[in-house]
Coordinates of C-alpha atoms in Angstrom, one line a residue:
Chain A
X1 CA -16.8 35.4 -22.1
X2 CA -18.6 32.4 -21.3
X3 CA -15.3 30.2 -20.3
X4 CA -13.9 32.6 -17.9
X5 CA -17.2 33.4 -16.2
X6 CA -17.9 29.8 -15.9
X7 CA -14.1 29.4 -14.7
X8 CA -15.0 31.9 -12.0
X9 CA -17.8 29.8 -11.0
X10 CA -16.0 26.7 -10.9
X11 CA -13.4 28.4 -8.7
X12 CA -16.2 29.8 -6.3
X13 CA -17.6 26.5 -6.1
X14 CA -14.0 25.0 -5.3
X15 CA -13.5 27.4 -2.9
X16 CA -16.3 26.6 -1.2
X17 CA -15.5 23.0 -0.8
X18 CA -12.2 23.7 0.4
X19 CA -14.0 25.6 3.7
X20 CA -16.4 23.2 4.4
X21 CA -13.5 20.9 4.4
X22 CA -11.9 22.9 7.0
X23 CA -15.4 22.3 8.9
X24 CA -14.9 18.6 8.7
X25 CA -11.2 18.6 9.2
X26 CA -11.7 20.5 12.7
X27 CA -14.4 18.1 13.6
X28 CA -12.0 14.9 13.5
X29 CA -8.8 16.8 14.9
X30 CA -7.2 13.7 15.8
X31 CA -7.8 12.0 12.7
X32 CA -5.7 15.1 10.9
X33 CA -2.8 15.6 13.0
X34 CA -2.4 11.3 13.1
X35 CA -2.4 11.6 9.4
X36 CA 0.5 14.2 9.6
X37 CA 2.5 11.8 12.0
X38 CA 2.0 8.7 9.8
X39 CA 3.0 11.0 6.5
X40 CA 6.1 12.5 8.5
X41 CA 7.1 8.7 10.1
X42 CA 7.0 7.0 6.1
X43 CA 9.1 10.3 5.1
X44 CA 11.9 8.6 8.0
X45 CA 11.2 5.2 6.8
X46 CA 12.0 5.8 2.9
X47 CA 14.8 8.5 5.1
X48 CA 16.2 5.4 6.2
X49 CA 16.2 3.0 3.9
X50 CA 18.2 5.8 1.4
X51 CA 20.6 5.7 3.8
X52 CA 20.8 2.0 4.2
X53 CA 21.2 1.4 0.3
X54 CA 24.0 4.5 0.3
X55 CA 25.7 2.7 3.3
X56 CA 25.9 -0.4 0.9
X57 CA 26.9 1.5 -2.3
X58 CA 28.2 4.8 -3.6
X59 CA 25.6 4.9 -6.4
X60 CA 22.3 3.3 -7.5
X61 CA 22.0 3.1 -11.3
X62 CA 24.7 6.2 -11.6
X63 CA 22.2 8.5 -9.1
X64 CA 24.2 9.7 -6.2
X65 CA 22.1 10.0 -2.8
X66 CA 21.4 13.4 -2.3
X67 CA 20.1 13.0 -6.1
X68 CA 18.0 9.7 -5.0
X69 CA 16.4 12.4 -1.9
X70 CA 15.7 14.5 -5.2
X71 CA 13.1 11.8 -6.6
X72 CA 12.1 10.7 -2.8
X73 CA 11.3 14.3 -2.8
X74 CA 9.2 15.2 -5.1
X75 CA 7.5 11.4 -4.7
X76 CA 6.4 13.3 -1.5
X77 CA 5.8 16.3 -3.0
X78 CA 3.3 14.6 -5.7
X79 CA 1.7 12.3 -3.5
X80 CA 0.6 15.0 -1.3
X81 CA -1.0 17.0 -3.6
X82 CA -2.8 14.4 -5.4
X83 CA -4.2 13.2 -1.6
X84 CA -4.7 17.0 -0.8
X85 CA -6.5 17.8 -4.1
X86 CA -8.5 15.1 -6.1
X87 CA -6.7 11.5 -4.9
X88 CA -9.3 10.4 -2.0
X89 CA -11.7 11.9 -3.9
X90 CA -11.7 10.4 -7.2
X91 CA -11.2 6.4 -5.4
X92 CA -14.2 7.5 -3.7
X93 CA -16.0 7.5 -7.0
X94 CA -16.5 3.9 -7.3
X95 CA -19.0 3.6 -3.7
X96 CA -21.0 6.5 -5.0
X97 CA -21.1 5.0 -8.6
X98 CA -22.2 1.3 -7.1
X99 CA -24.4 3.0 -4.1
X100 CA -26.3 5.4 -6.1
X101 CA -24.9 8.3 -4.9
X102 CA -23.8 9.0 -7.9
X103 CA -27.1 11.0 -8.4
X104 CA -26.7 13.6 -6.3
X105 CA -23.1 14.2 -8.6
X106 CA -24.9 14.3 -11.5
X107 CA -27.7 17.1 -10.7
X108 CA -24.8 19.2 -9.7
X109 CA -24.5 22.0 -11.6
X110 CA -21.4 21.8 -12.6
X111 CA -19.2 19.2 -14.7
X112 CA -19.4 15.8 -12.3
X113 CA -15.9 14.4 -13.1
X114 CA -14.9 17.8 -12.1
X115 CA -17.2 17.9 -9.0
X116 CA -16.4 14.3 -8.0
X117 CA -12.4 15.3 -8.1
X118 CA -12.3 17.9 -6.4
X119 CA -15.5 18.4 -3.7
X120 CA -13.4 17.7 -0.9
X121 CA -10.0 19.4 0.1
X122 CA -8.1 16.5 2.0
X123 CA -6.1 19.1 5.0
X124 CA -3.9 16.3 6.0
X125 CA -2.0 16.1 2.6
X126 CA -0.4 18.8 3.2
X127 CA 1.7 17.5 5.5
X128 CA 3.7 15.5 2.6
X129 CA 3.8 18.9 0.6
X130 CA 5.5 20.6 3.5
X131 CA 8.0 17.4 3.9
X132 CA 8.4 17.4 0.2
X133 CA 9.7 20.9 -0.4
X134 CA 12.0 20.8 2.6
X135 CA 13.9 17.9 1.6
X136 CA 14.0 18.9 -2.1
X137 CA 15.9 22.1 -1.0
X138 CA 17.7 20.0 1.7
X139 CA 18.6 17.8 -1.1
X140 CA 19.0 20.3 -4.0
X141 CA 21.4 22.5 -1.7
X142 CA 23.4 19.2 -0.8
X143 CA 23.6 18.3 -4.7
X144 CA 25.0 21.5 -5.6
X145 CA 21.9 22.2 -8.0
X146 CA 22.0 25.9 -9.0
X147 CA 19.1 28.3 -9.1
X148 CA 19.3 28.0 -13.4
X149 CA 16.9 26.6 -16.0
X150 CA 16.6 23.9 -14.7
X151 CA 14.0 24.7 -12.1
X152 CA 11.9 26.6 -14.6
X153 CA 11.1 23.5 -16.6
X154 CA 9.9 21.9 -12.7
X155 CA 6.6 23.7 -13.6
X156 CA 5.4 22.1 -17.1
X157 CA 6.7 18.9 -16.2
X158 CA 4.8 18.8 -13.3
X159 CA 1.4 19.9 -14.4
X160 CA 2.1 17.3 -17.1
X161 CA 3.1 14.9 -14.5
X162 CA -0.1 15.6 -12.0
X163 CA -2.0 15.7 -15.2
X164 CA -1.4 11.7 -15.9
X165 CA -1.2 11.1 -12.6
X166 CA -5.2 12.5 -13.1
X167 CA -6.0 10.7 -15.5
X168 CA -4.7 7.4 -14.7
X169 CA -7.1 7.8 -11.5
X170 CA -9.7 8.9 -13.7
X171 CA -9.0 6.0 -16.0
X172 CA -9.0 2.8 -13.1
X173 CA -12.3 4.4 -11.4
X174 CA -14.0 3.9 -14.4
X175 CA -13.8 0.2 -14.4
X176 CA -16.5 0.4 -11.5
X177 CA -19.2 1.9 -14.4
X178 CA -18.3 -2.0 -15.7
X179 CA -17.4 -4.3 -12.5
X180 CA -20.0 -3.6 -10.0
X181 CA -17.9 -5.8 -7.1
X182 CA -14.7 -4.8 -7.9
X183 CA -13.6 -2.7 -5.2
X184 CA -10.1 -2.8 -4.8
X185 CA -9.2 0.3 -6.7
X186 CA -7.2 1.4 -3.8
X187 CA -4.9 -1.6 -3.9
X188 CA -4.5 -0.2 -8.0
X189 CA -3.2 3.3 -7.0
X190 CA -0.6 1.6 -5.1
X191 CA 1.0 -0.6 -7.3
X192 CA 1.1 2.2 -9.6
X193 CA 2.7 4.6 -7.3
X194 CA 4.4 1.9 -5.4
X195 CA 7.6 2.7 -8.0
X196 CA 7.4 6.4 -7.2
X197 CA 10.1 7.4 -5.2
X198 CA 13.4 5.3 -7.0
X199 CA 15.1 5.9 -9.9
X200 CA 13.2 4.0 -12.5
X201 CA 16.5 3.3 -13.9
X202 CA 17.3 0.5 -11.4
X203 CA 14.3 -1.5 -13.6
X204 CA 15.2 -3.5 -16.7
X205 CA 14.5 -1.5 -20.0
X206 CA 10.8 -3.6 -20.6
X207 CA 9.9 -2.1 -16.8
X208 CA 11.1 1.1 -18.1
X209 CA 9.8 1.2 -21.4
X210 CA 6.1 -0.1 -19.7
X211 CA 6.5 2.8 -17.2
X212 CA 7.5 5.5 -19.6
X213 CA 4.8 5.2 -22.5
X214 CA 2.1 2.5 -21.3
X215 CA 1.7 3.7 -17.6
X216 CA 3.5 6.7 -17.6
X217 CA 4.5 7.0 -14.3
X218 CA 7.5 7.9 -15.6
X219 CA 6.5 11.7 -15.9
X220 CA 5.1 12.0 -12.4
X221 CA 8.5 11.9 -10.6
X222 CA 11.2 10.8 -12.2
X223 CA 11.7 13.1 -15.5
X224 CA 10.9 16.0 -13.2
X225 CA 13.9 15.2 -11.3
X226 CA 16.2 13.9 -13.9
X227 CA 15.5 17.5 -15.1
X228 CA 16.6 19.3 -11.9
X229 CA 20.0 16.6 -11.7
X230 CA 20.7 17.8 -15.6
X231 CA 19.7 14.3 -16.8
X232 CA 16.8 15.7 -19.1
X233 CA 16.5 15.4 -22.7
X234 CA 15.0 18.0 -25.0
X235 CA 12.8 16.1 -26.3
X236 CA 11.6 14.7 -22.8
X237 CA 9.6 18.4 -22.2
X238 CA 7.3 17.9 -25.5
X239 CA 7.1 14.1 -25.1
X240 CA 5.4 15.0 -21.7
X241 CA 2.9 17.1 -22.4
X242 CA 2.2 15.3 -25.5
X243 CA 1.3 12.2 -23.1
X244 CA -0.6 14.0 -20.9
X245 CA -2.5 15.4 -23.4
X246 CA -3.1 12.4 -24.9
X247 CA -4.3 10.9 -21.3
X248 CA -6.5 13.8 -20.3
X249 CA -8.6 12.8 -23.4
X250 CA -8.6 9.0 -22.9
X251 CA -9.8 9.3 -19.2
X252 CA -12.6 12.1 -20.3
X253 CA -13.5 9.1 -23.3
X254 CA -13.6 6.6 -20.8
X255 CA -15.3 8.8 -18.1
X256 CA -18.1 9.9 -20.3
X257 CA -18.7 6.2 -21.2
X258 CA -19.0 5.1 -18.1
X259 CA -21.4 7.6 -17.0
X260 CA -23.9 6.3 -20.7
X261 CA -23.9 2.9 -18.8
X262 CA -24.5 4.4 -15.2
X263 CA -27.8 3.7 -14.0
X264 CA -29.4 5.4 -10.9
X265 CA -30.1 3.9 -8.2
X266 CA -34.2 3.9 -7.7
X267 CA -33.9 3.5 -11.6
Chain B
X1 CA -13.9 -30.9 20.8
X2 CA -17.3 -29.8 20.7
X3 CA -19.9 -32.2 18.5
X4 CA -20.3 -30.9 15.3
X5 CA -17.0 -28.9 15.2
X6 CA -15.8 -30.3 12.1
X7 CA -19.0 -29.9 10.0
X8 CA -19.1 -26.2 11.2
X9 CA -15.4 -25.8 9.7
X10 CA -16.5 -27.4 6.3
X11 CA -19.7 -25.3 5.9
X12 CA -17.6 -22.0 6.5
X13 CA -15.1 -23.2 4.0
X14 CA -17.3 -24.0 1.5
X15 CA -19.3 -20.6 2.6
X16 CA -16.0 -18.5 2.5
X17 CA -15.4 -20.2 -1.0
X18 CA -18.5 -19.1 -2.3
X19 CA -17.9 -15.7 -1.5
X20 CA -14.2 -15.1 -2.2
X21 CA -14.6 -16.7 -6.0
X22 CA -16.9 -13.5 -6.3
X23 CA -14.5 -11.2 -5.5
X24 CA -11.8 -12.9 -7.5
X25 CA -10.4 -9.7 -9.5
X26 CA -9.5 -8.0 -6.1
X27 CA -8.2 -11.0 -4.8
X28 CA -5.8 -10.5 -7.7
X29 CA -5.5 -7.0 -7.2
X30 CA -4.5 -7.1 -3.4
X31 CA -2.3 -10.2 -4.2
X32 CA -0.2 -7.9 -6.6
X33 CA -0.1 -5.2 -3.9
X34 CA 1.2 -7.7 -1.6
X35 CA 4.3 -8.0 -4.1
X36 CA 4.8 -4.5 -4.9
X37 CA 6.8 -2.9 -2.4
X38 CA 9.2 -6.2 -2.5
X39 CA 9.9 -6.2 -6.3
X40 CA 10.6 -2.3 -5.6
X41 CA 12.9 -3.3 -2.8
X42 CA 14.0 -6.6 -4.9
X43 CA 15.1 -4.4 -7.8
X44 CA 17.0 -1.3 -5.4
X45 CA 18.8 -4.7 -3.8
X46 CA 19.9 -6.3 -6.5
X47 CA 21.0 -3.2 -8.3
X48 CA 23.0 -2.9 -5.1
X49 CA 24.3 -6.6 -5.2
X50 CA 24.9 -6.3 -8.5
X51 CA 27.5 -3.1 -7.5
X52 CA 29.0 -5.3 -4.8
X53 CA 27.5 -4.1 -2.2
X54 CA 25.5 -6.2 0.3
X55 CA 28.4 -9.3 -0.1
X56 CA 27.9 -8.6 -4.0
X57 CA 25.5 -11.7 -4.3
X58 CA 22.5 -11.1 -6.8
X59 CA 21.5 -14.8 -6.6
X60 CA 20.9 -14.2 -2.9
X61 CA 19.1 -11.1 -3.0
X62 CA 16.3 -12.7 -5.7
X63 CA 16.1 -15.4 -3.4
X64 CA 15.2 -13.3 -0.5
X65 CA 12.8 -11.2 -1.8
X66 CA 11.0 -14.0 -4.2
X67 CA 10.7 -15.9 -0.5
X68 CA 9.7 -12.6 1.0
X69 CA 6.9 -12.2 -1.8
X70 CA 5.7 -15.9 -1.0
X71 CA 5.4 -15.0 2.7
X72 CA 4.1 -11.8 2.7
X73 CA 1.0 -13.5 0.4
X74 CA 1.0 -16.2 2.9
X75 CA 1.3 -14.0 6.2
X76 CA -1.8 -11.5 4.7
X77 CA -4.2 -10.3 7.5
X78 CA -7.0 -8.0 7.2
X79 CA -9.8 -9.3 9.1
X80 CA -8.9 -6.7 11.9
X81 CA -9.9 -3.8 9.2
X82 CA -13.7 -5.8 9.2
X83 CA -13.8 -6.6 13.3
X84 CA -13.1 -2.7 13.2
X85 CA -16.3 -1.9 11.2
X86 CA -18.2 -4.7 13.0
X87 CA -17.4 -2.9 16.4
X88 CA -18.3 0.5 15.1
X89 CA -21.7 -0.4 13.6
X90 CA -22.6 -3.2 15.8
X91 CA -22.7 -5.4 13.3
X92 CA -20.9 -7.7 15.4
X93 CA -23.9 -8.7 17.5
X94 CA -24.3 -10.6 14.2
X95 CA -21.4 -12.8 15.1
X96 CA -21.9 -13.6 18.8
X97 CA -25.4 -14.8 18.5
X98 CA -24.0 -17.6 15.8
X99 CA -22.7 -21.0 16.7
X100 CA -19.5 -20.8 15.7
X101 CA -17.0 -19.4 17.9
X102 CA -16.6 -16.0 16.4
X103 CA -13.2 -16.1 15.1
X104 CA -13.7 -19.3 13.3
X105 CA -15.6 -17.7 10.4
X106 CA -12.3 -14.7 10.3
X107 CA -9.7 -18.5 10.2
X108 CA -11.7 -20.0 7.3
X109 CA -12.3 -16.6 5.5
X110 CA -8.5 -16.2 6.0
X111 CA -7.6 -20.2 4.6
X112 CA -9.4 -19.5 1.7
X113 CA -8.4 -16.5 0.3
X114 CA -5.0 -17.5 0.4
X115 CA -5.6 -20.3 -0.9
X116 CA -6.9 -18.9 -4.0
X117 CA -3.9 -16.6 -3.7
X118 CA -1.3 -18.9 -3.6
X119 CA -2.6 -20.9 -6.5
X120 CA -0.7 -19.4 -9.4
X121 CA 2.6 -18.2 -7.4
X122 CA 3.1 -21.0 -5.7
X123 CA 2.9 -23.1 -9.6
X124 CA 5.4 -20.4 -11.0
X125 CA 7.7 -20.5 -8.3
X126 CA 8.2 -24.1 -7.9
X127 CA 8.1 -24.4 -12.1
X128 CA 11.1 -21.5 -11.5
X129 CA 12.7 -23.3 -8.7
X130 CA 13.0 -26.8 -11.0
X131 CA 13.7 -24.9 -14.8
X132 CA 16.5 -22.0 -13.2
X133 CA 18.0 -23.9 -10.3
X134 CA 21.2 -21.7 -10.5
X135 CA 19.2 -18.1 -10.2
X136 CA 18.4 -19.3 -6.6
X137 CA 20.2 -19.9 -3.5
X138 CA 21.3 -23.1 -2.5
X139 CA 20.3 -23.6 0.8
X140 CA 16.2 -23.4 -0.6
X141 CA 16.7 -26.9 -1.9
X142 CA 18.0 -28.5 1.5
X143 CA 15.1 -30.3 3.4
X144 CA 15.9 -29.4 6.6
X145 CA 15.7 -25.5 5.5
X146 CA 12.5 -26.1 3.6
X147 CA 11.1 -27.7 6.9
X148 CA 11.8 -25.4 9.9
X149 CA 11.1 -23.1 6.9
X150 CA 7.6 -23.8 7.2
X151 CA 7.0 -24.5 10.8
X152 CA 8.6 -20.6 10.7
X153 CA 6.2 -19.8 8.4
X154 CA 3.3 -21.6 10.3
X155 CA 3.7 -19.5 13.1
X156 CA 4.7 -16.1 11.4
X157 CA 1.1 -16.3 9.9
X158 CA -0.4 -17.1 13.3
X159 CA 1.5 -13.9 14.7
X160 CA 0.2 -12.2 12.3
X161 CA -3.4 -12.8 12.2
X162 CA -3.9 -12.4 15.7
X163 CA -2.1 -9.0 16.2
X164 CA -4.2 -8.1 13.5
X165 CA -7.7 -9.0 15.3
X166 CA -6.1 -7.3 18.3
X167 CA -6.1 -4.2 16.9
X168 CA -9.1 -4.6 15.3
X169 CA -10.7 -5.4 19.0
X170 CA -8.9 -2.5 20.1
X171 CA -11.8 -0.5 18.4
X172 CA -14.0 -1.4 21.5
X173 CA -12.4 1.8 23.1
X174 CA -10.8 4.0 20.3
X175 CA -12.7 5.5 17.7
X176 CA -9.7 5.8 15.4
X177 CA -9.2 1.5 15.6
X178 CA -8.3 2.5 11.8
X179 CA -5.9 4.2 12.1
X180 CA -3.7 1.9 14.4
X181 CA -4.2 -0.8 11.0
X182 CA -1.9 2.4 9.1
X183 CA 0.4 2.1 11.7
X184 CA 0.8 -1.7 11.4
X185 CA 0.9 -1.2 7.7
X186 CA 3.8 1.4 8.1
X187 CA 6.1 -0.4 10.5
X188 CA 5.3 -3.9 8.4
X189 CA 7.2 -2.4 5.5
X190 CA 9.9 -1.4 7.7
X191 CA 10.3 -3.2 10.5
X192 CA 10.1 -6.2 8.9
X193 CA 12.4 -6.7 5.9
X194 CA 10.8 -5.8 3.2
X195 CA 12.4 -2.5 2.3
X196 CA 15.1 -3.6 4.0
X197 CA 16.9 -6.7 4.5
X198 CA 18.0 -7.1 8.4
X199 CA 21.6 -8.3 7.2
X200 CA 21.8 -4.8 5.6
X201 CA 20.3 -2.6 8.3
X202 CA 23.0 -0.6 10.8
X203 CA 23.5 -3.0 14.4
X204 CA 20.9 -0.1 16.6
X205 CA 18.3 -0.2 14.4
X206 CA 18.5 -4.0 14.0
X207 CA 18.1 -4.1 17.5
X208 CA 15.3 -2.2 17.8
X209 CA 13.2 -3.7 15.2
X210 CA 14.3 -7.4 16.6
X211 CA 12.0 -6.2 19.9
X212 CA 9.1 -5.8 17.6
X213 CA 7.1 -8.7 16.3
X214 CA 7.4 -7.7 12.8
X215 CA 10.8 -9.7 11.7
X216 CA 9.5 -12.8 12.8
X217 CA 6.3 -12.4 10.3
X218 CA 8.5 -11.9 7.1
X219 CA 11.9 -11.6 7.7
X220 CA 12.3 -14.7 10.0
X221 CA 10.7 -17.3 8.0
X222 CA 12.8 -16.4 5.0
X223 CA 16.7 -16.1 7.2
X224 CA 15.7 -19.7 8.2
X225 CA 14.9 -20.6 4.6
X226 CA 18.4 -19.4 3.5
X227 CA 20.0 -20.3 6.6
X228 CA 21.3 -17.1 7.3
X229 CA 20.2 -16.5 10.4
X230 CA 21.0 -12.2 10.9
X231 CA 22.8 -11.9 14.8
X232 CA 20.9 -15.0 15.5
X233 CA 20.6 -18.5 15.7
X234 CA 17.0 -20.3 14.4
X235 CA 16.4 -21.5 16.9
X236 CA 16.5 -18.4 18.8
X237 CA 14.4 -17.0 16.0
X238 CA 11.9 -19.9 16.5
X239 CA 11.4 -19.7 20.5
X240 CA 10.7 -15.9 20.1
X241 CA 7.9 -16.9 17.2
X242 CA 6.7 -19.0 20.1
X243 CA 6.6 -15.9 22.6
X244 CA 4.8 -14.1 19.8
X245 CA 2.1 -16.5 19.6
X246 CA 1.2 -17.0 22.7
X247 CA 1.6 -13.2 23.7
X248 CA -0.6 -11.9 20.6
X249 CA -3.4 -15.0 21.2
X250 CA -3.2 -13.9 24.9
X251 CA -3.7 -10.1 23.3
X252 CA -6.9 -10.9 22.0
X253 CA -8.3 -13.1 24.6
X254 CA -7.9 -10.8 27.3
X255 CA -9.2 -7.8 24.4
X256 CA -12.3 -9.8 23.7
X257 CA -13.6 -10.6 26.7
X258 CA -12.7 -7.0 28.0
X259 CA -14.1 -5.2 25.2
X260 CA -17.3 -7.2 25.1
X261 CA -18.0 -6.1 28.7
X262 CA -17.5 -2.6 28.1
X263 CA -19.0 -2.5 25.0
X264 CA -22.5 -0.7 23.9
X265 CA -24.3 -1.2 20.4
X266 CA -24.7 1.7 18.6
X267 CA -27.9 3.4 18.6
X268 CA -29.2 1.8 22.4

């Protein structure tokens, strides 16, 4: 079947990347491990200011601070395996797309946006996953949060949430097939993620609205963890992947008219 | 002053202008991730305030952080990040065979942006300050406050711009210069009161961060502005901005002429 064998390519091809990264990562040793330090010293910043808001209160917007180390959490959780897996990657689109290097993208054989995403494997991201999942069962054990349901709708909720998280990437990079001297994607990603790891119910309800069905932000952290503290709605599951669905196509639209305006470089 | 000093600073202004209208959308862009991480903080605060906690004072929490927002805008350095690159590919050759002093061209580069920064907050806020008087905090519309206010300010932004080309020099020894800029990025949003206000963080890690030249860039400026001084008087706050200045100009002084005699272009 031509979709799996061409899935069993792409996976070789991925593969591949992911030891050639290793290559790299070795080769700039220092680099990696200082990554880990500065990922596990924000992890004690955000640490500490939790516990300087709960020192001040007894709840923030009805969220109770082992539930608030939920969303800090998975923030972690998420932002590591966006940098691990396609985040560098994909704000590294705009220099190839201005510099021309797009090219050598483009005669890959394989789908660019996929190649550009994912041709590097970022080792030093993982040091977020690691912190992430030990302070979510530091956190869910403190809650009281049983072994139930609840965790087994952690899976589609996150695939839907790293799936806008995708294409909202996908979606700013693209503005560099238009503005050749913007270059301050970076300083994008962060105001969108900058929200990340509170409970978006501390915004007022245009902030929330805004982040829940324009940017939907909303999805990547915080209804993944109102589902594990028993806050979800039913409805919240479909509405998810319904977005992401509806995101993964815009970016792939906007991606594919980007690359009808690209020009090469010695063209 | 050397002879033609003042027409050197009015062609690199007019230079600098030049190039930062070009970049105008990131200018925006990095201006709004200057205020990010405090309307964050500005709504966990006041959601706080709001509870009772923190003296159970909304109107002083906006204050804060709208002040912090201005000074963190105004307080911006990045030229280190460039001096870093410079150092690494030698383009800084480029800048020592000029005329102008070399840090002249990373002080105008820095006036303008900011400028062009400031133009629309600075409108809003005051427009704010005149139509909602009774959102903000009292003491922002005494004199005296608004003065030592901005002497603060004046040298907060000095602080800050030359740690910033100190690091940035630093990259005459260490490869990984960058990553010392991450550093500085990470204990700026701690250490300094963005994330958190130093009237709401425990006594020993007050302390600690009061040793560290990071209050006095943001958190200093805007205590004296609301005259609320944290464990501190402002004028104490004020004489340590001084030690800051002088230590961080000494910093690169001493950097600069060090790292120029060890240093090596790339490629010879």
């Amino acid at each position: 079947m031509p979709f799996l064998a061409n899935s069993k390519h792409l996976a070789r091809v991925w593969l591949a990347a992911v030891r050639a990264s290793m290559v790299r990562e070795l080769e700039f040793r220092t680099n990696f491990f200082s990554g880990l330090l500065r990922q596990f010293l924000w992890l004690a910043a955000f640490i500490l200011f939790i516990e300087t808001v709960f020192h001040n209160t007894n709840a923030l917007a009805g969220w109770q601070k082992s539930e608030v180390l939920i969303i800090l959490a998975l923030s972690r959780f998420f932002e590591g395996f966006v940098e691990t897996f396609f985040g560098r990657n994909i704000m590294g689109a705009p220099e190839a797309i201005n510099e021309g290097q797009m090219d050598f993208i483009l005669i890959k054989p394989v789908p660019a946006q996929l190649f550009m995403a994912f041709r590097r494997f970022y080792y030093s991201g993982l040091g977020n996953i690691l912190a992430g999942i030990v302070l979510l069962i530091y956190a869910s054990s403190t809650t009281g949060i049983a072994l139930d349901g609840r965790w087994l709708l952690l899976l589609p909720l996150a695939t839907a949430g790293l799936a806008i998280y995708y294409s909202i990437l996908i979606l700013l990079v693209t503005i560099a097939f238009y503005a050749e001297q913007f270059k301050a994607f970076f300083a994008l990603t962060r105001i969108i993620t900058e929200p990340l790891t509170v409970p978006l119910d501390i915004f007022p309800i245009g902030a929330q609205i805004a982040f829940t069905y324009l940017i939907p932000i909303a999805f990547i952290v915080f209804v993944p963890a109102q589902a594990l503290t028993g806050r979800l709605s039913w409805w919240q599951v479909p509405l998810a992947m319904g977005i992401a669905a509806v995101f993964l196509v815009l970016a792939n639209l906007a991606w594919r008219a980007g690359l009808r305006r690209y020009s090469s470089a010695s063209s | 002053m050397r002879p033609g000093f003042l027409k050197q600073v009015l062609r690199l202004l007019i230079a600098s202008w030049s190039k930062t209208l070009n970049y105008r959308a990131d200018i925006v862009a990095y201006t709004l991730v200057s205020v990010a991480a405090p309307i964050v903080a500005l709504a966990v605060w006041y959601t706080v305030a709001q509870s009772g906690g923190l003296g159970g004072n909304p109107q002083t929490v906006l204050t804060y952080y709208i002040a912090v927002m201005l000074v963190e805008i105004v307080t911006r350095a990045w030229r280190g990040l460039y001096i870093v690159d410079q150092i690494r590919t030698g383009a800084i050759v480029e800048q020592l065979i000029r005329p102008p002093v070399i840090l002249l061209e990373n002080v105008t580069s820095n006036i303008v942006t900011k400028a062009v920064q400031l133009f629309f907050p600075v409108i809003i806020f005051l427009a704010a300050l005149l139509i909602f008087p009774h959102s903000f905090a009292p003491a922002i519309y005494e004199l005296k406050n608004v003065i030592l206010f901005l002497v603060s300010l004046m040298l907060a932004t000095t602080i800050w711009f030359f740690l910033d080309i100190a690091i940035g020099l630093t990259a005459f020894w260490f490869e990984e210069a960058f990553e010392l800029h991450t550093y500085r990025f990470l204990l700026m949003q701690i250490a300094s009161g963005i994330l958190i206000p130093f009237s709401a963080m425990p006594e020993i890690v007050r302390s600690f961060f009061s040793v560290l030249p990071f209050r006095y860039v943001i958190s200093a400026p805007v205590e004296i502005l609301l005259n609320q001084p944290v464990h501190a008087s402002i004028g104490h706050l004020l004489v340590v901005q001084v030690g800051w200045v002088i230590l961080t100009i000494f910093a690169v002084r001493i950097l600069f002429v060090r790292g120029l005699r060890h240093y090596a272009v790339p490629g010879q």
